[in-house]
Amino acid sequence: MANLKEIKLKIGSVKNTEKTTKAMKLVSSAKLTRTRQLSEQSRSYAIKINEVLSDIAARVSKVQEDGNLGRAFVQNENPKTVDIVFVTADKGLCGGFNMNTIKTVNKLISEYESKGSKVRLRAAGRKGIDFFTFQGQTLEQKAIELSSAPSYEKAAEFIKESVEDFKNELTDKVIIVYNGFLNMLTQEMRVRELLPISLEKVEITEATSMLNIEPDDDDEVLRELTDKYIDFNMYYALIDSLAAEHSARMQAMEAATKNAKEKVNSLTVEYNKARQAAITTELIEIISGVEALK
């Protein structure tokens, strides 16, 4: 059995760990509250921009004789080159949050390579970058501190290169992968085809357009709106992933705090037993000494 001093040091160490994990949980909880509000606002904007984009695309398709909406709207079932843009955290201590994203990316790589497609990776987040770099995987693009402090301008700058490659026909598909916020206790893996844009997911009606623009301006407006749509969806993915990260870290720190408390209780019981054993041993030695003097 360990001596009393060693057990006491262990108890002190575990208590310090408990204080740290509890503080980290409170910090993550505060950050989650702020990020959730921003995520909810961004979700509303994303829904509206999808409606507007679909409306204009429908109008352009009707006006043009061949219904050609450009490469950004033409689905490609057999892409030669695929860009996978994925988001992970810059830090750990958030359970399986980062590894779930990495596993999903690896699964997509296997699926597309089995079909003969070339896969290129673009990473936002230190954890994902470190993992694939260690695996010897080439990363076309890396961004650290983007997933931990996202902004619209930085998101647009990050996705710009991938969009340009798509427009220049260097790639045929752009997929975004991230672990999104579902609720306080659950995160959800999200895989979206950013390009080409699918209009099947949104309802296109014959109702009067919500936009007051001239037919000749439709093409230009559609191009501008498409760029905004892509930039904002990249930004929303970063915000949603950040909210999920804080949620995952809050749960991980709560579990760690609970385990620390249980460990302290266990060590305290061990300490008391060791102390009682030491006292008993001392009493036996005293009694034995007295008996020896008789």
Short mmCIF file of N, CA, C and O in Angstrom, two decimals, residues 87-163:
data_model
loop_
_atom_site.label_atom_id
_atom_site.label_comp_id
_atom_site.label_asym_id
_atom_site.label_seq_id
_atom_site.Cartn_x
_atom_site.Cartn_y
_atom_site.Cartn_z
N VAL A 87 -13.49 20.92 -41.88
CA VAL A 87 -13.25 21.80 -40.73
C VAL A 87 -13.06 20.97 -39.47
O VAL A 87 -13.90 20.12 -39.16
N THR A 88 -11.97 21.20 -38.77
CA THR A 88 -11.75 20.61 -37.46
C THR A 88 -11.37 21.73 -36.50
O THR A 88 -11.25 22.89 -36.90
N ALA A 89 -11.19 21.39 -35.24
CA ALA A 89 -10.82 22.39 -34.24
C ALA A 89 -9.32 22.60 -34.25
O ALA A 89 -8.54 21.77 -34.74
N ASP A 90 -8.89 23.74 -33.69
CA ASP A 90 -7.46 23.99 -33.51
C ASP A 90 -6.95 23.34 -32.24
O ASP A 90 -5.75 23.12 -32.09
N LYS A 91 -7.86 23.02 -31.32
CA LYS A 91 -7.48 22.44 -30.04
C LYS A 91 -8.19 21.11 -29.81
O LYS A 91 -9.18 20.81 -30.47
N GLY A 92 -7.67 20.36 -28.85
CA GLY A 92 -8.27 19.08 -28.49
C GLY A 92 -9.15 19.20 -27.26
O GLY A 92 -9.81 20.22 -27.05
N LEU A 93 -9.14 18.15 -26.44
CA LEU A 93 -9.95 18.08 -25.20
C LEU A 93 -11.44 18.27 -25.49
O LEU A 93 -12.14 18.94 -24.74
N CYS A 94 -11.90 17.71 -26.60
CA CYS A 94 -13.32 17.81 -26.94
C CYS A 94 -13.87 16.45 -27.39
O CYS A 94 -14.66 16.36 -28.33
N GLY A 95 -13.40 15.39 -26.72
CA GLY A 95 -13.92 14.06 -27.02
C GLY A 95 -13.56 13.61 -28.43
O GLY A 95 -12.47 13.84 -28.94
N GLY A 96 -14.53 12.98 -29.09
CA GLY A 96 -14.31 12.47 -30.44
C GLY A 96 -14.68 13.45 -31.53
O GLY A 96 -14.85 13.06 -32.69
N PHE A 97 -14.81 14.73 -31.18
CA PHE A 97 -15.26 15.76 -32.13
C PHE A 97 -14.40 15.78 -33.40
O PHE A 97 -14.92 15.71 -34.51
N ASN A 98 -13.10 15.90 -33.24
CA ASN A 98 -12.21 16.00 -34.41
C ASN A 98 -12.08 14.67 -35.15
O ASN A 98 -12.07 14.65 -36.39
N MET A 99 -11.99 13.59 -34.39
CA MET A 99 -11.79 12.28 -35.03
C MET A 99 -13.00 11.87 -35.87
O MET A 99 -12.84 11.21 -36.90
N ASN A 100 -14.20 12.27 -35.47
CA ASN A 100 -15.39 11.96 -36.27
C ASN A 100 -15.31 12.61 -37.64
O ASN A 100 -15.67 12.01 -38.66
N THR A 101 -14.83 13.85 -37.68
CA THR A 101 -14.67 14.55 -38.96
C THR A 101 -13.60 13.87 -39.80
O THR A 101 -13.78 13.65 -41.01
N ILE A 102 -12.49 13.54 -39.18
CA ILE A 102 -11.38 12.89 -39.90
C ILE A 102 -11.82 11.55 -40.48
O ILE A 102 -11.49 11.21 -41.63
N LYS A 103 -12.57 10.78 -39.70
CA LYS A 103 -13.07 9.48 -40.20
C LYS A 103 -13.99 9.66 -41.40
O LYS A 103 -13.94 8.89 -42.37
N THR A 104 -14.84 10.69 -41.35
CA THR A 104 -15.76 10.96 -42.46
C THR A 104 -14.99 11.35 -43.71
O THR A 104 -15.31 10.92 -44.82
N VAL A 105 -13.94 12.17 -43.55
CA VAL A 105 -13.11 12.58 -44.69
C VAL A 105 -12.42 11.36 -45.29
O VAL A 105 -12.40 11.19 -46.52
N ASN A 106 -11.87 10.51 -44.45
CA ASN A 106 -11.20 9.30 -44.95
C ASN A 106 -12.18 8.40 -45.71
O ASN A 106 -11.82 7.79 -46.73
N LYS A 107 -13.40 8.31 -45.21
CA LYS A 107 -14.42 7.50 -45.88
C LYS A 107 -14.74 8.07 -47.27
O LYS A 107 -14.86 7.33 -48.25
N LEU A 108 -14.86 9.39 -47.36
CA LEU A 108 -15.14 10.03 -48.65
C LEU A 108 -13.97 9.83 -49.62
O LEU A 108 -14.19 9.60 -50.82
N ILE A 109 -12.76 9.92 -49.10
CA ILE A 109 -11.58 9.71 -49.95
C ILE A 109 -11.62 8.32 -50.57
O ILE A 109 -11.42 8.14 -51.77
N SER A 110 -11.92 7.33 -49.73
CA SER A 110 -11.98 5.94 -50.22
C SER A 110 -13.08 5.76 -51.26
O SER A 110 -12.89 5.11 -52.29
N GLU A 111 -14.25 6.37 -51.01
CA GLU A 111 -15.38 6.23 -51.92
C GLU A 111 -15.07 6.82 -53.29
O GLU A 111 -15.32 6.19 -54.33
N TYR A 112 -14.52 8.03 -53.32
CA TYR A 112 -14.26 8.68 -54.60
C TYR A 112 -13.06 8.07 -55.34
O TYR A 112 -13.08 7.94 -56.56
N GLU A 113 -12.05 7.67 -54.57
CA GLU A 113 -10.90 7.05 -55.23
C GLU A 113 -11.26 5.69 -55.81
O GLU A 113 -10.70 5.28 -56.82
N SER A 114 -12.21 5.00 -55.18
CA SER A 114 -12.66 3.71 -55.71
C SER A 114 -13.40 3.88 -57.04
O SER A 114 -13.47 2.95 -57.84
N LYS A 115 -13.93 5.09 -57.25
CA LYS A 115 -14.62 5.40 -58.51
C LYS A 115 -13.68 5.98 -59.56
O LYS A 115 -14.10 6.32 -60.66
N GLY A 116 -12.40 6.10 -59.21
CA GLY A 116 -11.42 6.63 -60.15
C GLY A 116 -11.26 8.14 -60.09
O GLY A 116 -10.59 8.72 -60.94
N SER A 117 -11.84 8.78 -59.09
CA SER A 117 -11.74 10.23 -58.96
C SER A 117 -10.48 10.60 -58.18
O SER A 117 -10.07 9.90 -57.26
N LYS A 118 -9.91 11.73 -58.55
CA LYS A 118 -8.78 12.28 -57.80
C LYS A 118 -9.33 13.16 -56.69
O LYS A 118 -10.22 13.97 -56.92
N VAL A 119 -8.82 13.00 -55.47
CA VAL A 119 -9.32 13.77 -54.33
C VAL A 119 -8.25 14.73 -53.84
O VAL A 119 -7.10 14.34 -53.64
N ARG A 120 -8.65 15.98 -53.67
CA ARG A 120 -7.75 16.98 -53.10
C ARG A 120 -8.35 17.47 -51.77
O ARG A 120 -9.56 17.61 -51.66
N LEU A 121 -7.48 17.73 -50.80
CA LEU A 121 -7.95 18.13 -49.47
C LEU A 121 -7.59 19.58 -49.17
O LEU A 121 -6.49 20.03 -49.46
N ARG A 122 -8.55 20.26 -48.55
CA ARG A 122 -8.34 21.62 -48.06
C ARG A 122 -8.81 21.65 -46.61
O ARG A 122 -9.97 21.34 -46.34
N ALA A 123 -7.93 22.01 -45.69
CA ALA A 123 -8.22 21.86 -44.27
C ALA A 123 -8.24 23.19 -43.53
O ALA A 123 -7.38 24.04 -43.72
N ALA A 124 -9.26 23.33 -42.67
CA ALA A 124 -9.34 24.44 -41.73
C ALA A 124 -9.33 23.85 -40.33
O ALA A 124 -10.25 23.12 -39.97
N GLY A 125 -8.30 24.13 -39.56
CA GLY A 125 -8.21 23.55 -38.22
C GLY A 125 -6.93 22.76 -38.02
O GLY A 125 -6.59 21.89 -38.83
N ARG A 126 -6.21 23.06 -36.94
CA ARG A 126 -4.90 22.45 -36.70
C ARG A 126 -4.97 20.94 -36.55
O ARG A 126 -4.09 20.20 -37.01
N LYS A 127 -6.02 20.43 -35.87
CA LYS A 127 -6.10 18.99 -35.60
C LYS A 127 -6.19 18.17 -36.88
O LYS A 127 -5.56 17.12 -37.02
N GLY A 128 -6.99 18.63 -37.82
CA GLY A 128 -7.10 17.93 -39.09
C GLY A 128 -5.82 18.04 -39.90
O GLY A 128 -5.38 17.06 -40.53
N ILE A 129 -5.22 19.20 -39.88
CA ILE A 129 -3.96 19.42 -40.60
C ILE A 129 -2.86 18.50 -40.06
O ILE A 129 -2.15 17.84 -40.81
N ASP A 130 -2.74 18.46 -38.73
CA ASP A 130 -1.71 17.63 -38.10
C ASP A 130 -1.92 16.15 -38.43
O ASP A 130 -0.96 15.42 -38.70
N PHE A 131 -3.17 15.70 -38.41
CA PHE A 131 -3.45 14.28 -38.66
C PHE A 131 -3.06 13.89 -40.08
O PHE A 131 -2.31 12.91 -40.27
N PHE A 132 -3.54 14.62 -41.07
CA PHE A 132 -3.27 14.22 -42.46
C PHE A 132 -1.83 14.49 -42.87
O PHE A 132 -1.29 13.78 -43.72
N THR A 133 -1.19 15.47 -42.25
CA THR A 133 0.24 15.69 -42.50
C THR A 133 1.05 14.52 -41.97
O THR A 133 1.97 14.03 -42.63
N PHE A 134 0.69 14.05 -40.78
CA PHE A 134 1.36 12.88 -40.19
C PHE A 134 1.16 11.64 -41.05
O PHE A 134 2.04 10.78 -41.16
N GLN A 135 -0.02 11.53 -41.68
CA GLN A 135 -0.33 10.38 -42.53
C GLN A 135 0.34 10.48 -43.91
O GLN A 135 0.25 9.56 -44.72
N GLY A 136 1.00 11.61 -44.16
CA GLY A 136 1.68 11.79 -45.45
C GLY A 136 0.76 12.24 -46.56
O GLY A 136 1.12 12.17 -47.74
N GLN A 137 -0.43 12.72 -46.20
CA GLN A 137 -1.41 13.16 -47.19
C GLN A 137 -1.11 14.61 -47.59
O GLN A 137 -0.84 15.46 -46.75
N THR A 138 -1.17 14.88 -48.88
CA THR A 138 -0.93 16.24 -49.37
C THR A 138 -2.17 17.10 -49.15
O THR A 138 -3.28 16.68 -49.45
N LEU A 139 -1.97 18.28 -48.61
CA LEU A 139 -3.06 19.23 -48.40
C LEU A 139 -2.88 20.42 -49.34
O LEU A 139 -1.85 21.09 -49.31
N GLU A 140 -3.88 20.65 -50.18
CA GLU A 140 -3.82 21.76 -51.12
C GLU A 140 -3.87 23.11 -50.41
O GLU A 140 -3.31 24.10 -50.89
N GLN A 141 -4.52 23.13 -49.27
CA GLN A 141 -4.72 24.39 -48.56
C GLN A 141 -4.82 24.12 -47.06
O GLN A 141 -5.45 23.17 -46.63
N LYS A 142 -4.20 24.99 -46.27
CA LYS A 142 -4.23 24.85 -44.81
C LYS A 142 -4.59 26.19 -44.19
O LYS A 142 -4.12 27.23 -44.65
N ALA A 143 -5.40 26.14 -43.14
CA ALA A 143 -5.77 27.36 -42.43
C ALA A 143 -5.85 27.07 -40.94
O ALA A 143 -6.67 26.28 -40.50
N ILE A 144 -4.97 27.69 -40.18
CA ILE A 144 -4.98 27.57 -38.72
C ILE A 144 -5.55 28.86 -38.13
O ILE A 144 -5.32 29.95 -38.66
N GLU A 145 -6.32 28.72 -37.07
CA GLU A 145 -6.98 29.82 -36.37
C GLU A 145 -8.21 30.35 -37.13
O GLU A 145 -8.79 31.35 -36.72
N LEU A 146 -8.58 29.69 -38.21
CA LEU A 146 -9.80 30.07 -38.92
C LEU A 146 -11.02 29.45 -38.25
O LEU A 146 -12.04 30.11 -38.05
N SER A 147 -10.92 28.18 -37.86
CA SER A 147 -12.06 27.50 -37.25
C SER A 147 -12.32 27.97 -35.82
O SER A 147 -13.44 27.87 -35.32
N SER A 148 -11.28 28.49 -35.15
CA SER A 148 -11.45 28.95 -33.77
C SER A 148 -11.90 30.41 -33.69
O SER A 148 -12.43 30.83 -32.67
N ALA A 149 -11.70 31.17 -34.77
CA ALA A 149 -12.12 32.57 -34.79
C ALA A 149 -12.60 32.93 -36.20
O ALA A 149 -11.96 33.71 -36.91
N PRO A 150 -13.72 32.35 -36.63
CA PRO A 150 -14.18 32.57 -38.01
C PRO A 150 -14.75 33.96 -38.24
O PRO A 150 -15.32 34.57 -37.35
N SER A 151 -14.57 34.43 -39.45
CA SER A 151 -15.21 35.67 -39.89
C SER A 151 -15.61 35.48 -41.35
O SER A 151 -15.06 34.62 -42.06
N TYR A 152 -16.56 36.27 -41.79
CA TYR A 152 -17.05 36.12 -43.16
C TYR A 152 -15.93 36.37 -44.17
O TYR A 152 -15.79 35.66 -45.16
N GLU A 153 -15.14 37.41 -43.92
CA GLU A 153 -14.06 37.78 -44.85
C GLU A 153 -13.03 36.65 -44.96
O GLU A 153 -12.60 36.30 -46.07
N LYS A 154 -12.64 36.09 -43.82
CA LYS A 154 -11.65 35.01 -43.84
C LYS A 154 -12.22 33.75 -44.49
O LYS A 154 -11.50 33.03 -45.20
N ALA A 155 -13.50 33.48 -44.25
CA ALA A 155 -14.14 32.31 -44.85
C ALA A 155 -14.18 32.44 -46.37
O ALA A 155 -13.89 31.49 -47.10
N ALA A 156 -14.53 33.63 -46.86
CA ALA A 156 -14.59 33.89 -48.30
C ALA A 156 -13.21 33.76 -48.94
O ALA A 156 -13.07 33.21 -50.03
N GLU A 157 -12.21 34.25 -48.23
CA GLU A 157 -10.84 34.17 -48.74
C GLU A 157 -10.37 32.71 -48.80
O GLU A 157 -9.69 32.30 -49.73
N PHE A 158 -10.77 31.92 -47.79
CA PHE A 158 -10.34 30.53 -47.73
C PHE A 158 -10.96 29.71 -48.86
O PHE A 158 -10.28 28.89 -49.48
N ILE A 159 -12.24 29.90 -49.14
CA ILE A 159 -12.93 29.08 -50.14
C ILE A 159 -12.69 29.58 -51.57
O ILE A 159 -12.97 28.87 -52.54
N LYS A 160 -12.14 30.78 -51.71
CA LYS A 160 -11.97 31.40 -53.02
C LYS A 160 -11.16 30.54 -53.99
O LYS A 160 -11.53 30.36 -55.15
N GLU A 161 -10.05 29.99 -53.50
CA GLU A 161 -9.17 29.20 -54.36
C GLU A 161 -9.89 27.97 -54.91
O GLU A 161 -9.76 27.63 -56.10
N SER A 162 -10.65 27.30 -54.07
CA SER A 162 -11.39 26.12 -54.50
C SER A 162 -12.46 26.48 -55.54
O SER A 162 -12.67 25.75 -56.51
N VAL A 163 -13.12 27.61 -55.33
CA VAL A 163 -14.15 28.07 -56.27
C VAL A 163 -13.53 28.42 -57.62
O VAL A 163 -14.08 28.08 -58.68
#
